Amino acid sequence: MHEASVVEALIKKAEKFASENKAQKILKISVVAGETTGYMEEALQHYFSVLSKDTILENVKLSITMVKPRLECKSCGDSFERKRFSFDCPKCGKPGQMTDFGTEFYIDNMEIEG
Ligand SMILES: [Zn+2]
């Protein structure tokens, strides 16, 4: 399960951020996950609750925003959301190209109490 290692890295990053900012407590953590990563929201939540035990992140609310992959059409310049099994531009029908939208995974926001 690749979610386990990505959540582990996420927790390490959050712990580092908390100690750098002398936070006593983390109230909430928000992450953005692109759907192209293949990470499942439920799996991320599951590993977060398991792996955050005995860390400063235990019982912290994890909020996940999933980002739909976006494609770009080189022919007409349109940018559109990828449909299942289709890469074609809805405007001109030419195949679109992948963009970085949908491949991201990062901490968007953290609420801390110092
Ligand atoms: Zn097009």
mmCIF file of C-alpha atoms and ligand atoms in Angstrom:
data_model
loop_
_atom_site.group_PDB
_atom_site.id
_atom_site.type_symbol
_atom_site.label_atom_id
_atom_site.label_comp_id
_atom_site.label_asym_id
_atom_site.label_seq_id
_atom_site.Cartn_x
_atom_site.Cartn_y
_atom_site.Cartn_z
ATOM 1 C CA MET A 1 0.000 0.000 0.000
ATOM 2 C CA HIS A 2 1.711 3.203 -1.106
ATOM 3 C CA GLU A 3 -0.625 5.324 1.018
ATOM 4 C CA ALA A 4 1.171 4.124 4.161
ATOM 5 C CA SER A 5 4.531 5.573 3.145
ATOM 6 C CA VAL A 6 3.072 8.814 1.853
ATOM 7 C CA VAL A 7 1.133 9.307 5.098
ATOM 8 C CA GLU A 8 4.258 8.523 7.099
ATOM 9 C CA ALA A 9 6.120 11.245 5.199
ATOM 10 C CA LEU A 10 3.211 13.604 5.735
ATOM 11 C CA ILE A 11 3.266 13.058 9.495
ATOM 12 C CA LYS A 12 7.045 13.615 9.629
ATOM 13 C CA LYS A 13 6.652 16.861 7.722
ATOM 14 C CA ALA A 14 3.853 18.044 10.013
ATOM 15 C CA GLU A 15 5.878 17.150 13.118
ATOM 16 C CA LYS A 16 8.831 19.113 11.794
ATOM 17 C CA PHE A 17 6.593 22.081 11.012
ATOM 18 C CA ALA A 18 5.082 21.923 14.497
ATOM 19 C CA SER A 19 8.436 21.883 16.261
ATOM 20 C CA GLU A 20 9.849 24.648 14.058
ATOM 21 C CA ASN A 21 6.862 26.792 14.952
ATOM 22 C CA LYS A 22 6.939 25.727 18.611
ATOM 23 C CA ALA A 23 3.384 24.464 18.373
ATOM 24 C CA GLN A 24 1.976 22.702 21.420
ATOM 25 C CA LYS A 25 -0.860 21.278 19.472
ATOM 26 C CA ILE A 26 -2.006 20.758 15.913
ATOM 27 C CA LEU A 27 -5.713 21.405 15.497
ATOM 28 C CA LYS A 28 -6.237 20.514 11.900
ATOM 29 C CA ILE A 29 -4.271 19.497 8.852
ATOM 30 C CA SER A 30 -5.444 19.877 5.284
ATOM 31 C CA VAL A 31 -3.862 18.108 2.355
ATOM 32 C CA VAL A 32 -4.447 18.226 -1.371
ATOM 33 C CA ALA A 33 -4.252 14.941 -3.267
ATOM 34 C CA GLY A 34 -4.478 14.590 -7.018
ATOM 35 C CA GLU A 35 -6.481 11.635 -8.259
ATOM 36 C CA THR A 36 -3.676 10.634 -10.640
ATOM 37 C CA THR A 37 -1.625 9.624 -7.593
ATOM 38 C CA GLY A 38 -4.030 6.729 -7.161
ATOM 39 C CA TYR A 39 -4.345 7.441 -3.426
ATOM 40 C CA MET A 40 -7.719 6.603 -1.996
ATOM 41 C CA GLU A 41 -9.191 9.071 0.457
ATOM 42 C CA GLU A 42 -10.368 6.321 2.823
ATOM 43 C CA ALA A 43 -6.935 4.684 2.805
ATOM 44 C CA LEU A 44 -5.215 7.987 3.567
ATOM 45 C CA GLN A 45 -7.581 8.560 6.489
ATOM 46 C CA HIS A 46 -7.054 5.031 7.730
ATOM 47 C CA TYR A 47 -3.251 5.196 7.680
ATOM 48 C CA PHE A 48 -3.315 8.650 9.178
ATOM 49 C CA SER A 49 -5.266 7.484 12.211
ATOM 50 C CA VAL A 50 -3.053 4.402 12.591
ATOM 51 C CA LEU A 51 0.330 6.067 12.022
ATOM 52 C CA SER A 52 -0.395 9.252 13.981
ATOM 53 C CA LYS A 53 -0.795 7.336 17.240
ATOM 54 C CA ASP A 54 1.628 8.584 19.909
ATOM 55 C CA THR A 55 2.603 11.579 17.785
ATOM 56 C CA ILE A 56 1.549 15.210 18.021
ATOM 57 C CA LEU A 57 -0.928 14.390 15.258
ATOM 58 C CA GLU A 58 -2.920 11.855 17.210
ATOM 59 C CA ASN A 59 -6.653 12.657 17.026
ATOM 60 C CA VAL A 60 -6.034 15.589 14.694
ATOM 61 C CA LYS A 61 -8.608 16.062 11.999
ATOM 62 C CA LEU A 62 -7.252 15.322 8.552
ATOM 63 C CA SER A 63 -9.053 17.081 5.759
ATOM 64 C CA ILE A 64 -8.375 15.823 2.242
ATOM 65 C CA THR A 65 -9.186 17.671 -0.961
ATOM 66 C CA MET A 66 -9.087 15.409 -3.982
ATOM 67 C CA VAL A 67 -8.114 17.088 -7.254
ATOM 68 C CA LYS A 68 -9.450 15.777 -10.544
ATOM 69 C CA PRO A 69 -6.862 15.349 -13.300
ATOM 70 C CA ARG A 70 -6.932 18.017 -15.967
ATOM 71 C CA LEU A 71 -5.885 17.677 -19.565
ATOM 72 C CA GLU A 72 -4.853 20.297 -22.010
ATOM 73 C CA CYS A 73 -5.647 20.331 -25.703
ATOM 74 C CA LYS A 74 -2.716 21.457 -27.836
ATOM 75 C CA SER A 75 -4.977 22.045 -30.837
ATOM 76 C CA CYS A 76 -7.484 24.517 -29.448
ATOM 77 C CA GLY A 77 -5.899 25.381 -26.094
ATOM 78 C CA ASP A 78 -8.846 24.144 -24.079
ATOM 79 C CA SER A 79 -8.249 22.724 -20.624
ATOM 80 C CA PHE A 80 -10.673 20.143 -19.318
ATOM 81 C CA GLU A 81 -11.295 17.517 -16.682
ATOM 82 C CA ARG A 82 -10.392 13.987 -17.672
ATOM 83 C CA LYS A 83 -13.331 11.700 -18.219
ATOM 84 C CA ARG A 84 -13.030 8.044 -17.457
ATOM 85 C CA PHE A 85 -11.363 6.161 -20.363
ATOM 86 C CA SER A 86 -11.249 9.287 -22.482
ATOM 87 C CA PHE A 87 -8.513 11.787 -23.166
ATOM 88 C CA ASP A 88 -10.333 13.586 -25.965
ATOM 89 C CA CYS A 89 -10.959 17.308 -25.996
ATOM 90 C CA PRO A 90 -14.675 18.044 -25.539
ATOM 91 C CA LYS A 91 -14.383 21.024 -27.908
ATOM 92 C CA CYS A 92 -12.515 19.690 -30.928
ATOM 93 C CA GLY A 93 -12.174 15.953 -30.263
ATOM 94 C CA LYS A 94 -8.375 15.894 -30.482
ATOM 95 C CA PRO A 95 -6.540 13.927 -27.794
ATOM 96 C CA GLY A 96 -5.530 16.065 -24.825
ATOM 97 C CA GLN A 97 -2.255 15.944 -22.945
ATOM 98 C CA MET A 98 -1.738 15.377 -19.252
ATOM 99 C CA THR A 99 -0.925 18.357 -17.092
ATOM 100 C CA ASP A 100 0.399 18.478 -13.537
ATOM 101 C CA PHE A 101 -3.120 18.943 -12.219
ATOM 102 C CA GLY A 102 -4.082 15.739 -10.481
ATOM 103 C CA THR A 103 -0.563 14.547 -9.685
ATOM 104 C CA GLU A 104 -0.039 16.673 -6.582
ATOM 105 C CA PHE A 105 0.140 15.667 -2.963
ATOM 106 C CA TYR A 106 0.994 18.307 -0.405
ATOM 107 C CA ILE A 107 0.037 19.903 2.890
ATOM 108 C CA ASP A 108 -2.240 22.782 2.063
ATOM 109 C CA ASN A 109 -2.842 24.175 5.516
ATOM 110 C CA MET A 110 -2.166 23.468 9.165
ATOM 111 C CA GLU A 111 -3.860 25.023 12.163
ATOM 112 C CA ILE A 112 -1.590 25.051 15.167
ATOM 113 C CA GLU A 113 -1.786 26.208 18.756
ATOM 114 C CA GLY A 114 1.444 27.522 20.195
HETATM 115 ZN ZN ZN B 1 -9.406 20.949 -28.389
#
